[in-house]
């Protein structure tokens, strides 16, 4: 057995350690900006914690009990789910249709592709300001337009469902184009031979779309569904800027979970309860992400059979 | 002062510029202790529009060589509040001079030891008594220098008054509306009967005017919440809603509809603190007919106003105190009034010709200086007590009013929900 010199031993260590050093930036970054806040939030949620006074002592699960017993939490959960469904579902359907249209032999391809991304570049604050005027209850452009067709003014800031539709419209305006481009990139990776073979087999455009395109972009589709689930349940900017007070409406019509969390933290300065909401929101998103993953897997595997 | 949604975009840009300025200010290095003779960089944080123009701040820099002032302006008072309390809790990051609004002053007074003591023989007797008293803590430390106040008159549309056969001259309108709230409402019923249009903008705004006339409305002086059992609260709540069924245009204050209606003539009168004049003329520039009457139902009323504070965490507290004292001196406050319509809270300003002679062209050349001085003198010298929970209780009350105005709930249901929400605040 040969003994290694110190120099050789060092070289050996550095040989083994190098790969870990190379991949470490991500994990260090994740630990600092991801894991630590997550754990610290859990710690705060078990304490009475005010913004200025700081730690006011251990209270166990009291904050969770208080939040779960608050009527507003359940309204916020309902609103978040409702806005999430009203935005994600139409958004994905439209994104799929737009992407497959862009995937064909269009004239001026780049122009159209850049065009669908344009709304994404607009700042959410600007979107909210513009749509706020469109959806104003009395002098809004949309109610004016509806009245031309004899449809009575819709209370965009009164009726919960109407307010959800209005907010979902802002979300869809911003994100449909972005998702279209992601799906388009996936569609372009499908070998053209598949389509040729499908045409020879006598498949029409709809058949091609369902049997070649959809299964071909399965992983990307799952990615888009998961990210839009997370985004949809975390929705904040649009409801916060939907009215002048940012409190989610007189009867919490468009109070979402993140807005509820924000108001607990920054209006009432109650960080303990706000952290409890953060963790509950985390659980809700995890559950819905899982359901989506299972459902979307199934749908797309069935398509290939 | 309050937020205008429209101002957000423009002010957002101003904020970004301000932040950039601070960043560059830091880069140039300002690690001195703020002593005499050394170069000092002072930061001041305000919100909305205090009337502190670059020219005004330049004046101070010219008078005090070696002092550089960086002005950081937040878009809204709510943004400023979040930012302020966050950094006060963190113990660093606040500007040397921080502006705060009267509505969240009480929350802050709980932590008055985190603010630098500003009491000084040179500023004694500068402000209206109640203005200075509100910023003085139990130990007698003055922690805020008063900037503006919001004495209220009644703004009205003289063209709509003429159509309804009511007097249009502001002295006659003042005589017509002289009296208590019942007088105001009964003239309103008269107006509505003749024109079919609304009398005032919203139940929320009128409620704000009425509630600010009580000394202990939501809370007792020791901070006990009485909002749900105080008969004054329930009476005001119900009266406003019963009257607004016929009289209100039902436009939530600061909503897009509300801004639109400033020019459309949907209603004839509005309760008007001094700073509201700028909101009206700024958002309805092409509308003629707005005027202001030297009268307020049920006596006087004050809505809003701000202070300048010097956080104790700052490095240049003494220099900052000197700067804040200069900014809130009568001469500078009159300039701020001319810049942004913020009505002074300084006694000496009320005899200054620049204020007494101030005329507002947009409001049919109304002598606004003289009118607002009268309105300020009519304010109840026992100011409304606003405790630490005021902000949240008042938000809940405003939402309860909105629920009834938008037809979602009956007055009884909405009141019941308000009671349960206040109780849930704990």
XYZ file of C-alpha atoms in Angstrom:
731
model
C 0.000 0.000 0.000
C 1.411 3.312 -1.038
C 0.947 6.277 1.169
C -0.195 9.442 -0.499
C 1.709 12.648 -0.080
C -0.181 15.626 1.303
C -0.217 17.166 -2.129
C -1.723 14.056 -3.689
C -4.303 13.793 -0.960
C -5.324 17.376 -1.591
C -5.591 16.721 -5.296
C -7.765 13.713 -4.542
C -10.104 15.740 -2.351
C -10.356 18.504 -4.877
C -11.040 15.904 -7.618
C -13.974 14.537 -5.643
C -15.241 17.883 -4.433
C -15.083 19.806 -7.678
C -18.444 18.648 -9.104
C -20.182 19.601 -5.887
C -18.581 23.022 -5.948
C -19.740 23.456 -9.532
C -23.361 22.710 -8.739
C -23.339 24.412 -5.335
C -24.353 27.961 -6.408
C -27.904 26.819 -7.076
C -28.230 25.013 -3.773
C -26.647 27.818 -1.772
C -28.925 30.315 -3.465
C -31.920 28.065 -2.887
C -31.028 27.628 0.780
C -30.686 31.390 1.271
C -33.674 32.676 -0.667
C -35.908 29.596 -0.660
C -35.412 27.189 2.177
C -34.508 29.635 4.925
C -37.551 31.921 4.419
C -39.768 28.839 4.248
C -38.545 27.480 7.562
C -38.382 30.897 9.191
C -41.984 31.597 8.135
C -43.047 28.372 9.819
C -41.207 29.494 12.965
C -42.908 32.921 12.886
C -46.313 31.344 12.304
C -46.065 29.579 15.663
C -45.498 32.880 17.486
C -47.383 36.000 18.317
C -45.359 38.317 16.092
C -45.981 41.975 15.360
C -44.149 43.998 12.761
C -42.609 46.470 15.189
C -42.762 44.655 18.516
C -41.277 41.506 17.023
C -41.546 38.139 18.773
C -44.326 38.183 21.349
C -43.982 34.590 22.509
C -44.835 31.036 21.478
C -48.515 30.417 20.781
C -48.386 27.013 19.116
C -51.069 26.512 16.503
C -53.245 29.417 17.715
C -52.538 31.481 14.622
C -53.656 28.634 12.381
C -56.810 28.159 14.432
C -57.578 31.882 14.254
C -57.057 31.998 10.498
C -59.109 28.852 9.852
C -61.864 30.290 12.049
C -61.912 33.576 10.126
C -64.754 33.810 7.631
C -62.551 35.918 5.371
C -60.034 33.125 4.937
C -62.651 30.840 3.414
C -64.003 33.613 1.195
C -60.448 34.293 0.073
C -59.914 30.596 -0.669
C -63.136 30.502 -2.681
C -62.133 33.637 -4.609
C -58.633 32.367 -5.317
C -59.951 29.087 -6.693
C -62.639 30.816 -8.718
C -60.211 33.343 -10.256
C -57.692 30.556 -10.840
C -60.238 28.468 -12.780
C -61.570 31.461 -14.699
C -58.066 32.429 -15.743
C -56.161 29.168 -16.169
C -58.706 27.147 -18.128
C -59.564 29.650 -20.889
C -55.942 30.778 -20.909
C -54.614 27.312 -21.689
C -57.273 26.598 -24.279
C -56.575 29.874 -26.076
C -52.829 29.438 -25.725
C -53.075 25.990 -27.360
C -55.181 27.314 -30.223
C -52.923 30.329 -30.797
C -49.814 28.181 -30.630
C -51.104 25.723 -33.187
C -52.121 28.590 -35.444
C -48.625 30.054 -35.158
C -47.178 26.612 -35.870
C -48.629 26.618 -39.384
C -47.041 28.288 -42.394
C -47.994 31.861 -41.650
C -46.792 34.877 -43.545
C -44.769 37.185 -41.264
C -44.227 34.554 -38.562
C -41.930 36.622 -36.376
C -44.347 39.535 -36.400
C -47.200 37.402 -35.073
C -45.007 35.667 -32.530
C -43.741 38.944 -31.136
C -47.293 40.251 -31.217
C -48.669 37.624 -28.849
C -45.904 38.378 -26.361
C -46.635 42.099 -26.325
C -49.226 42.079 -23.505
C -46.732 40.223 -21.322
C -44.333 43.162 -21.554
C -46.929 45.580 -20.178
C -46.465 46.128 -16.448
C -49.264 44.645 -14.295
C -49.852 48.063 -12.751
C -50.526 49.549 -16.160
C -52.792 46.628 -17.069
C -54.750 47.114 -13.846
C -55.095 50.865 -14.431
C -56.383 50.396 -17.974
C -58.743 47.537 -17.141
C -59.887 49.385 -14.033
C -61.263 52.078 -16.299
C -62.738 49.585 -18.745
C -64.510 47.764 -15.916
C -65.712 50.851 -14.014
C -69.303 50.290 -12.882
C -70.976 53.408 -14.197
C -68.786 55.060 -16.804
C -66.744 52.038 -17.857
C -66.283 51.282 -21.551
C -67.428 47.677 -21.169
C -70.724 48.578 -19.522
C -71.262 51.240 -22.196
C -70.700 48.611 -24.860
C -73.050 46.145 -23.157
C -75.777 48.752 -22.913
C -75.703 49.035 -26.742
C -76.894 45.439 -26.820
C -79.490 46.155 -24.183
C -77.648 44.290 -21.438
C -78.016 46.057 -18.119
C -74.924 47.455 -16.432
C -72.879 44.713 -14.777
C -71.690 45.516 -11.254
C -68.044 44.705 -11.857
C -67.171 45.829 -8.335
C -70.305 44.464 -6.653
C -71.051 40.953 -7.855
C -68.372 38.423 -6.827
C -68.498 36.426 -10.057
C -68.395 39.553 -12.220
C -65.355 40.820 -10.336
C -63.652 37.447 -10.776
C -64.328 37.538 -14.507
C -62.890 41.050 -14.727
C -59.746 40.104 -12.816
C -59.357 36.852 -14.792
C -59.563 38.924 -17.977
C -56.566 40.979 -16.876
C -54.639 37.812 -16.052
C -55.525 36.201 -19.364
C -54.572 39.337 -21.251
C -51.106 39.166 -19.783
C -50.332 35.469 -19.763
C -52.033 33.870 -22.767
C -49.364 35.051 -25.203
C -46.539 33.943 -22.954
C -47.988 30.434 -22.638
C -48.618 30.334 -26.377
C -44.933 30.866 -27.075
C -43.906 28.167 -24.606
C -46.317 25.713 -26.228
C -45.250 26.820 -29.699
C -41.631 26.022 -28.908
C -42.699 22.525 -27.874
C -44.831 22.076 -30.986
C -41.937 22.968 -33.250
C -39.904 20.178 -31.733
C -42.408 17.571 -32.999
C -40.903 15.890 -36.064
C -42.779 16.917 -39.220
C -42.747 13.275 -40.371
C -45.467 12.521 -37.818
C -47.779 15.003 -39.494
C -46.935 13.649 -42.953
C -47.696 10.142 -41.779
C -50.935 11.340 -40.227
C -51.941 13.048 -43.468
C -51.239 9.852 -45.414
C -53.402 7.984 -42.912
C -56.163 10.443 -43.773
C -56.209 12.500 -40.568
C -57.793 15.955 -40.760
C -56.405 18.999 -38.986
C -58.420 18.410 -35.806
C -57.414 14.755 -35.674
C -53.771 15.768 -36.164
C -54.048 18.288 -33.360
C -55.551 15.795 -30.930
C -53.464 12.755 -31.832
C -50.103 14.193 -32.827
C -49.717 17.684 -31.378
C -51.174 17.199 -27.901
C -49.275 13.988 -27.070
C -46.151 15.486 -28.622
C -46.086 18.439 -26.248
C -47.138 16.504 -23.160
C -44.227 17.425 -20.838
C -44.477 21.091 -21.781
C -48.223 21.061 -21.304
C -47.777 19.673 -17.799
C -45.186 22.370 -17.086
C -47.535 25.117 -18.288
C -50.442 23.722 -16.276
C -48.384 23.520 -13.083
C -46.897 26.993 -13.430
C -50.258 28.555 -14.205
C -51.755 26.770 -11.193
C -49.119 28.267 -8.942
C -49.482 31.677 -10.583
C -53.267 31.510 -10.470
C -53.453 30.667 -6.785
C -50.886 33.303 -5.898
C -52.637 36.058 -7.814
C -52.033 39.417 -6.166
C -51.292 42.437 -8.385
C -54.556 42.458 -10.276
C -56.971 42.156 -7.310
C -54.853 44.533 -5.245
C -55.108 47.220 -7.930
C -58.680 46.416 -8.911
C -60.124 49.125 -6.678
C -58.867 52.197 -4.908
C -58.439 50.647 -1.459
C -56.763 47.331 -2.265
C -58.684 45.524 0.462
C -60.494 43.101 -1.810
C -63.900 44.754 -1.986
C -66.547 45.886 0.470
C -67.734 42.340 1.053
C -64.388 40.672 0.195
C -65.739 39.892 -3.271
C -62.256 39.668 -4.798
C -60.139 39.131 -1.704
C -57.618 36.456 -2.695
C -55.409 34.453 -0.343
C -52.306 36.499 -1.092
C -54.233 39.728 -0.633
C -55.579 38.426 2.680
C -52.042 37.552 3.691
C -50.790 40.996 2.674
C -53.517 42.786 4.614
C -52.802 40.753 7.745
C -49.102 41.512 7.473
C -48.973 45.070 6.248
C -52.261 46.585 7.407
C -52.692 44.842 10.734
C -48.981 44.199 11.264
C -49.789 40.698 12.506
C -46.931 38.637 11.115
C -47.820 35.500 13.056
C -51.191 35.125 11.344
C -49.796 36.262 8.001
C -47.148 33.530 8.182
C -49.807 30.967 9.044
C -51.704 32.003 5.906
C -48.489 31.692 3.902
C -48.107 28.088 4.999
C -51.757 27.273 4.379
C -51.392 28.780 0.910
C -48.324 26.616 0.370
C -50.355 23.520 1.253
C -53.245 24.500 -0.993
C -50.883 25.037 -3.928
C -49.099 21.752 -3.258
C -52.416 19.881 -3.228
C -53.658 21.510 -6.408
C -50.314 21.056 -8.120
C -50.476 17.351 -7.320
C -54.066 16.976 -8.519
C -53.157 18.774 -11.741
C -50.083 16.656 -12.286
C -52.062 13.433 -11.915
C -54.960 14.646 -14.021
C -52.883 16.083 -16.819
C -50.705 12.942 -16.956
C -53.721 10.808 -17.379
C -55.345 12.929 -20.033
C -52.266 13.089 -22.171
C -51.386 9.391 -21.852
C -54.909 8.458 -22.846
C -54.399 10.553 -25.970
C -51.529 8.371 -27.120
C -53.389 5.101 -26.853
C -53.937 64.050 2.129
C -55.291 61.060 0.355
C -54.423 58.962 -2.591
C -55.528 59.620 -6.083
C -55.356 56.578 -8.255
C -54.510 58.627 -11.273
C -51.509 60.104 -9.594
C -50.044 56.656 -9.039
C -48.367 56.223 -12.385
C -46.707 59.598 -12.392
C -45.685 59.315 -8.785
C -44.416 55.788 -9.338
C -41.945 57.280 -11.748
C -41.060 59.934 -9.187
C -40.451 57.210 -6.608
C -38.114 55.325 -8.898
C -36.193 58.523 -9.567
C -36.038 59.168 -5.846
C -34.662 55.720 -5.140
C -32.084 56.163 -7.872
C -31.097 59.458 -6.301
C -30.669 57.850 -2.902
C -28.553 55.118 -4.444
C -26.302 57.683 -6.094
C -26.239 59.708 -2.905
C -24.984 56.681 -1.002
C -22.379 56.026 -3.641
C -20.847 59.439 -3.117
C -20.255 58.509 0.513
C -21.938 60.260 3.418
C -20.454 58.534 6.412
C -20.129 61.700 8.469
C -21.980 62.020 11.732
C -23.873 65.120 10.686
C -21.728 67.414 12.760
C -21.217 71.122 12.181
C -19.338 72.148 9.110
C -19.209 68.725 7.463
C -21.103 67.869 4.318
C -24.453 66.275 5.164
C -26.870 64.440 2.919
C -30.403 64.591 4.288
C -33.114 62.357 2.907
C -36.774 63.276 3.180
C -39.597 60.862 2.391
C -43.091 62.159 1.596
C -46.148 60.835 -0.256
C -48.739 62.275 -2.624
C -47.920 65.965 -3.007
C -46.684 68.024 -0.079
C -45.792 70.954 -2.310
C -42.065 70.498 -1.643
C -40.809 71.386 -5.078
C -37.185 71.157 -6.165
C -36.990 74.965 -6.033
C -38.116 75.009 -2.401
C -35.578 72.380 -1.377
C -32.870 74.177 -3.370
C -33.582 77.272 -1.289
C -32.596 75.385 1.860
C -29.466 74.010 0.241
C -28.462 77.542 -0.812
C -28.979 78.854 2.709
C -27.106 75.941 4.265
C -23.948 75.189 2.274
C -22.783 71.645 2.733
C -26.302 70.240 3.035
C -27.607 68.091 0.198
C -31.259 67.118 0.216
C -32.649 64.036 -1.449
C -36.417 63.877 -1.773
C -38.088 60.466 -2.068
C -41.793 60.590 -2.845
C -44.066 57.554 -2.393
C -47.165 57.155 -4.514
C -49.735 56.800 -1.755
C -50.134 57.311 1.949
C -50.806 53.563 2.334
C -47.509 52.723 0.621
C -45.735 55.191 2.869
C -47.359 53.659 5.950
C -46.260 50.103 5.114
C -42.755 51.259 4.314
C -42.523 53.389 7.438
C -43.611 50.739 9.941
C -41.557 48.016 8.258
C -38.342 50.015 8.579
C -39.203 51.374 11.995
C -39.497 47.755 13.127
C -36.260 46.791 11.402
C -34.446 49.664 13.101
C -32.837 51.043 9.950
C -33.581 52.245 6.468
C -35.835 55.216 7.172
C -35.175 58.625 5.700
C -33.784 61.372 7.949
C -37.124 63.184 7.742
C -40.252 61.054 7.334
C -43.699 62.413 6.548
C -46.637 60.689 8.225
C -50.387 61.114 7.897
C -52.699 62.076 10.756
C -54.750 58.871 10.374
C -51.836 56.628 11.281
C -50.193 59.006 13.721
C -51.947 57.255 16.689
C -50.495 53.856 15.715
C -47.108 55.519 15.652
C -47.542 57.277 19.003
C -47.345 53.829 20.635
C -43.703 53.776 19.545
C -42.942 57.463 20.081
C -39.633 56.554 21.742
C -38.363 55.475 18.332
C -38.709 59.060 17.144
C -36.366 61.948 17.857
C -37.674 64.555 20.316
C -38.367 67.677 18.294
C -39.515 70.002 21.071
C -37.597 73.252 20.898
C -38.156 76.734 22.272
C -37.903 78.183 18.769
C -41.010 76.358 17.514
C -43.259 76.743 20.557
C -46.655 78.209 19.720
C -46.092 77.761 15.997
C -49.057 75.429 15.431
C -52.736 75.242 16.239
C -52.906 73.775 19.748
C -54.653 70.554 18.783
C -52.285 69.963 15.875
C -49.233 70.018 18.140
C -51.022 68.172 20.968
C -51.729 65.154 18.774
C -48.006 64.675 18.134
C -46.964 65.127 21.760
C -46.584 61.909 23.747
C -47.296 61.201 27.422
C -43.785 62.299 28.403
C -44.271 65.664 26.737
C -41.983 64.900 23.806
C -43.027 66.521 20.531
C -42.324 63.922 17.840
C -43.845 65.537 14.747
C -43.885 68.989 13.178
C -47.307 69.773 11.707
C -47.440 70.449 7.985
C -50.985 70.896 6.709
C -54.520 70.409 8.015
C -57.771 69.714 6.195
C -60.432 72.244 7.264
C -63.634 71.445 5.411
C -66.077 73.603 3.494
C -68.752 72.620 1.000
C -67.876 72.513 -2.699
C -70.831 72.898 -5.016
C -71.701 73.183 -8.680
C -73.189 76.652 -9.176
C -74.461 75.733 -12.654
C -76.475 72.822 -11.242
C -77.717 75.021 -8.384
C -78.974 77.528 -10.960
C -80.848 74.809 -12.860
C -82.586 73.797 -9.643
C -83.519 77.379 -8.821
C -81.195 77.506 -5.813
C -78.956 80.510 -5.090
C -75.587 80.394 -6.823
C -73.647 83.098 -5.013
C -71.297 81.517 -2.456
C -72.411 83.796 0.390
C -76.053 82.911 -0.214
C -75.229 79.220 -0.501
C -73.432 79.445 2.832
C -76.551 80.991 4.349
C -78.751 78.310 2.761
C -76.680 75.473 4.188
C -75.988 77.090 7.564
C -77.125 74.748 10.314
C -76.829 71.097 11.225
C -76.735 68.002 9.051
C -80.554 67.897 8.853
C -80.479 71.260 7.077
C -77.922 69.960 4.610
C -79.991 66.858 3.930
C -83.313 68.716 3.640
C -81.901 71.182 1.092
C -80.667 68.060 -0.651
C -84.153 66.539 -0.792
C -85.390 69.807 -2.244
C -82.680 69.679 -4.918
C -83.337 66.040 -5.769
C -87.079 66.671 -6.070
C -86.456 69.482 -8.575
C -83.760 67.880 -10.706
C -83.861 64.134 -10.160
C -80.078 64.203 -9.747
C -78.033 63.291 -6.679
C -77.086 65.772 -3.941
C -73.709 64.397 -2.794
C -71.103 61.956 -4.123
C -71.137 59.045 -1.688
C -72.289 57.903 1.722
C -68.674 57.161 2.659
C -67.436 60.702 2.110
C -70.370 62.226 3.996
C -69.910 59.775 6.862
C -66.244 60.791 7.024
C -67.250 64.433 7.406
C -69.810 63.664 10.111
C -67.676 61.228 12.099
C -64.722 63.634 12.286
C -66.850 66.004 14.391
C -66.979 63.665 17.380
C -64.203 63.639 19.953
C -64.510 59.973 20.935
C -66.089 58.085 18.089
C -64.559 54.626 17.746
C -62.300 54.621 20.781
C -62.058 56.069 24.259
C -58.981 58.069 25.203
C -57.486 55.002 26.864
C -57.784 53.082 23.596
C -60.829 50.953 24.531
C -62.808 50.235 21.373
C -66.373 51.554 21.672
C -67.251 51.556 17.965
C -69.912 48.882 18.297
C -71.731 50.213 21.363
C -71.337 53.969 20.895
C -74.807 55.201 19.821
C -73.164 58.053 17.865
C -71.533 55.552 15.515
C -74.701 53.596 14.827
C -76.786 56.775 14.492
C -74.356 58.360 12.050
C -74.111 55.113 10.116
C -77.876 54.711 9.811
C -78.610 58.396 9.168
C -76.117 58.615 6.330
C -77.448 55.461 4.699
C -81.109 56.387 5.072
C -80.445 59.813 3.546
C -78.155 58.504 0.850
C -80.865 56.234 -0.521
C -82.267 59.355 -2.211
C -79.399 61.830 -2.026
C -76.225 59.926 -2.934
C -74.776 59.399 -6.387
C -73.362 56.185 -4.843
C -69.889 56.724 -6.240
C -67.228 55.125 -4.048
C -64.705 57.838 -3.239
C -61.474 57.571 -5.287
C -62.998 55.000 -7.668
C -62.719 55.491 -11.423
C -66.434 56.291 -11.516
C -65.970 58.935 -8.841
C -63.177 60.647 -10.765
C -65.301 60.521 -13.903
C -68.228 62.148 -12.098
C -66.172 65.168 -11.018
C -66.789 66.522 -14.498
C -70.088 64.879 -15.411
C -72.315 66.761 -12.979
C -74.059 63.733 -11.492
C -74.233 65.400 -8.093
C -74.283 68.953 -6.814
C -72.263 69.146 -3.598
C -69.259 67.571 -1.943
C -67.569 67.968 1.431
C -64.305 69.715 0.696
C -61.114 69.772 2.765
C -58.587 72.277 1.421
C -56.535 69.638 -0.361
C -59.646 68.463 -2.212
C -59.655 71.648 -4.290
C -56.575 70.433 -6.142
C -58.142 67.013 -6.677
C -61.223 68.587 -8.269
C -59.455 71.119 -10.475
C -56.849 68.539 -11.481
C -59.363 65.896 -12.551
C -62.095 68.075 -14.029
C -59.992 70.767 -15.685
C -62.547 71.591 -18.382
C -65.555 71.765 -16.085
C -66.827 75.178 -15.130
C -69.196 75.814 -12.264
C -67.354 74.403 -9.256
C -67.369 76.821 -6.319
C -66.780 76.607 -2.590
C -69.017 77.956 0.195
C -67.790 79.115 3.605
C -70.010 76.735 5.551
C -69.970 73.245 7.008
C -72.948 71.341 8.391
C -72.901 70.906 12.167
C -70.033 73.334 12.785
C -66.512 72.781 11.528
C -64.620 69.708 10.494
C -61.101 68.628 9.760
C -60.153 65.832 7.408
C -56.547 64.762 7.073
C -53.263 66.571 7.333
C -49.718 65.434 7.925
C -46.579 65.747 10.042
C -42.846 65.580 9.541
C -40.992 63.301 11.943
C -37.313 62.566 12.529
C -36.738 58.858 13.260
C -34.259 58.340 16.103
C -32.456 55.664 14.051
C -31.118 58.323 11.639
C -27.474 59.409 11.685
C -28.137 63.115 11.208
C -31.004 63.692 13.619
C -29.990 67.205 14.685
C -29.490 68.410 11.109
C -32.753 66.719 10.132
C -34.604 68.461 12.957
C -33.339 71.831 11.767
C -34.428 71.049 8.222
C -37.902 69.853 9.315
C -38.342 72.986 11.400
C -37.472 75.126 8.395
C -39.863 73.238 6.108
C -42.766 73.625 8.534
C -42.100 77.287 9.274
C -44.997 79.533 8.211
C -43.133 81.067 5.247
C -42.305 77.699 3.698
C -45.743 76.249 4.479
C -47.357 79.122 2.596
C -45.174 78.293 -0.395
C -46.290 74.666 -0.117
C -49.898 75.879 -0.054
C -49.273 77.816 -3.237
C -47.629 74.764 -4.811
C -50.103 72.070 -3.812
C -52.985 73.607 -1.849
C -51.935 72.049 1.470
C -53.513 74.374 4.041
C -51.100 75.531 6.778
C -51.412 74.428 10.398
C -49.224 77.356 11.540
C -50.967 80.200 13.384
C -48.738 82.906 11.992
C -49.578 81.907 8.432
C -53.213 82.878 8.977
C -52.328 86.576 9.117
C -49.969 86.448 6.166
C -51.264 88.246 3.109
C -50.055 85.494 0.817
C -52.615 83.251 2.466
C -55.424 85.668 3.368
C -55.430 87.033 -0.150
C -55.218 83.657 -1.900
C -57.786 83.335 -4.672
C -58.585 80.186 -6.651
C -59.345 80.997 -10.254
C -60.826 77.569 -11.016
C -63.378 77.913 -8.207
C -64.895 81.023 -9.727
C -62.167 83.174 -8.113
C -63.203 82.110 -4.627
C -61.111 83.682 -1.837
C -60.007 80.218 -0.706
C -57.430 81.525 1.755
C -60.008 83.513 3.682
C -62.642 80.761 3.486
C -60.317 78.023 4.706
C -59.037 80.200 7.556
C -62.664 80.610 8.678
C -63.215 76.879 8.331
C -60.071 76.129 10.339
C -61.285 78.416 13.139
C -64.618 76.587 13.187
C -62.994 73.191 13.809
C -63.873 71.670 17.174
C -60.873 72.446 19.409
C -61.309 68.993 20.962
C -59.997 67.044 17.982
C -61.322 63.562 17.233
C -59.413 60.969 19.226
C -57.977 58.393 16.855
C -56.432 55.397 18.578
C -54.242 52.587 17.268
C -57.201 50.711 15.769
C -58.749 53.746 14.029
C -57.399 52.865 10.586
C -58.841 49.341 10.589
C -62.191 50.198 12.177
C -62.753 53.031 9.751
C -61.906 50.783 6.788
C -64.497 48.289 8.031
C -67.096 51.064 8.419
C -66.423 52.368 4.915
C -66.826 48.874 3.506
C -70.081 48.443 5.412
C -71.395 51.681 3.885
C -70.363 50.535 0.420
C -72.197 47.212 0.836
C -75.450 49.062 1.399
C -74.851 51.626 -1.344
C -74.171 48.931 -3.918
C -77.331 47.095 -2.899
C -75.609 43.981 -1.585
C -76.986 44.197 1.945
C -79.646 45.919 3.999
C -78.588 48.526 6.557
C -79.242 46.046 9.390
C -77.220 43.209 7.849
C -74.359 45.462 6.984
C -74.257 46.917 10.492
C -74.288 43.426 11.968
C -71.337 42.422 9.792
C -69.467 45.593 10.759
C -69.979 44.743 14.439
C -68.641 41.225 13.976
C -65.653 42.472 11.996
C -64.744 45.025 14.653
C -65.044 42.361 17.331
C -62.758 40.105 15.305
C -60.037 42.776 15.399
C -59.594 41.772 19.029
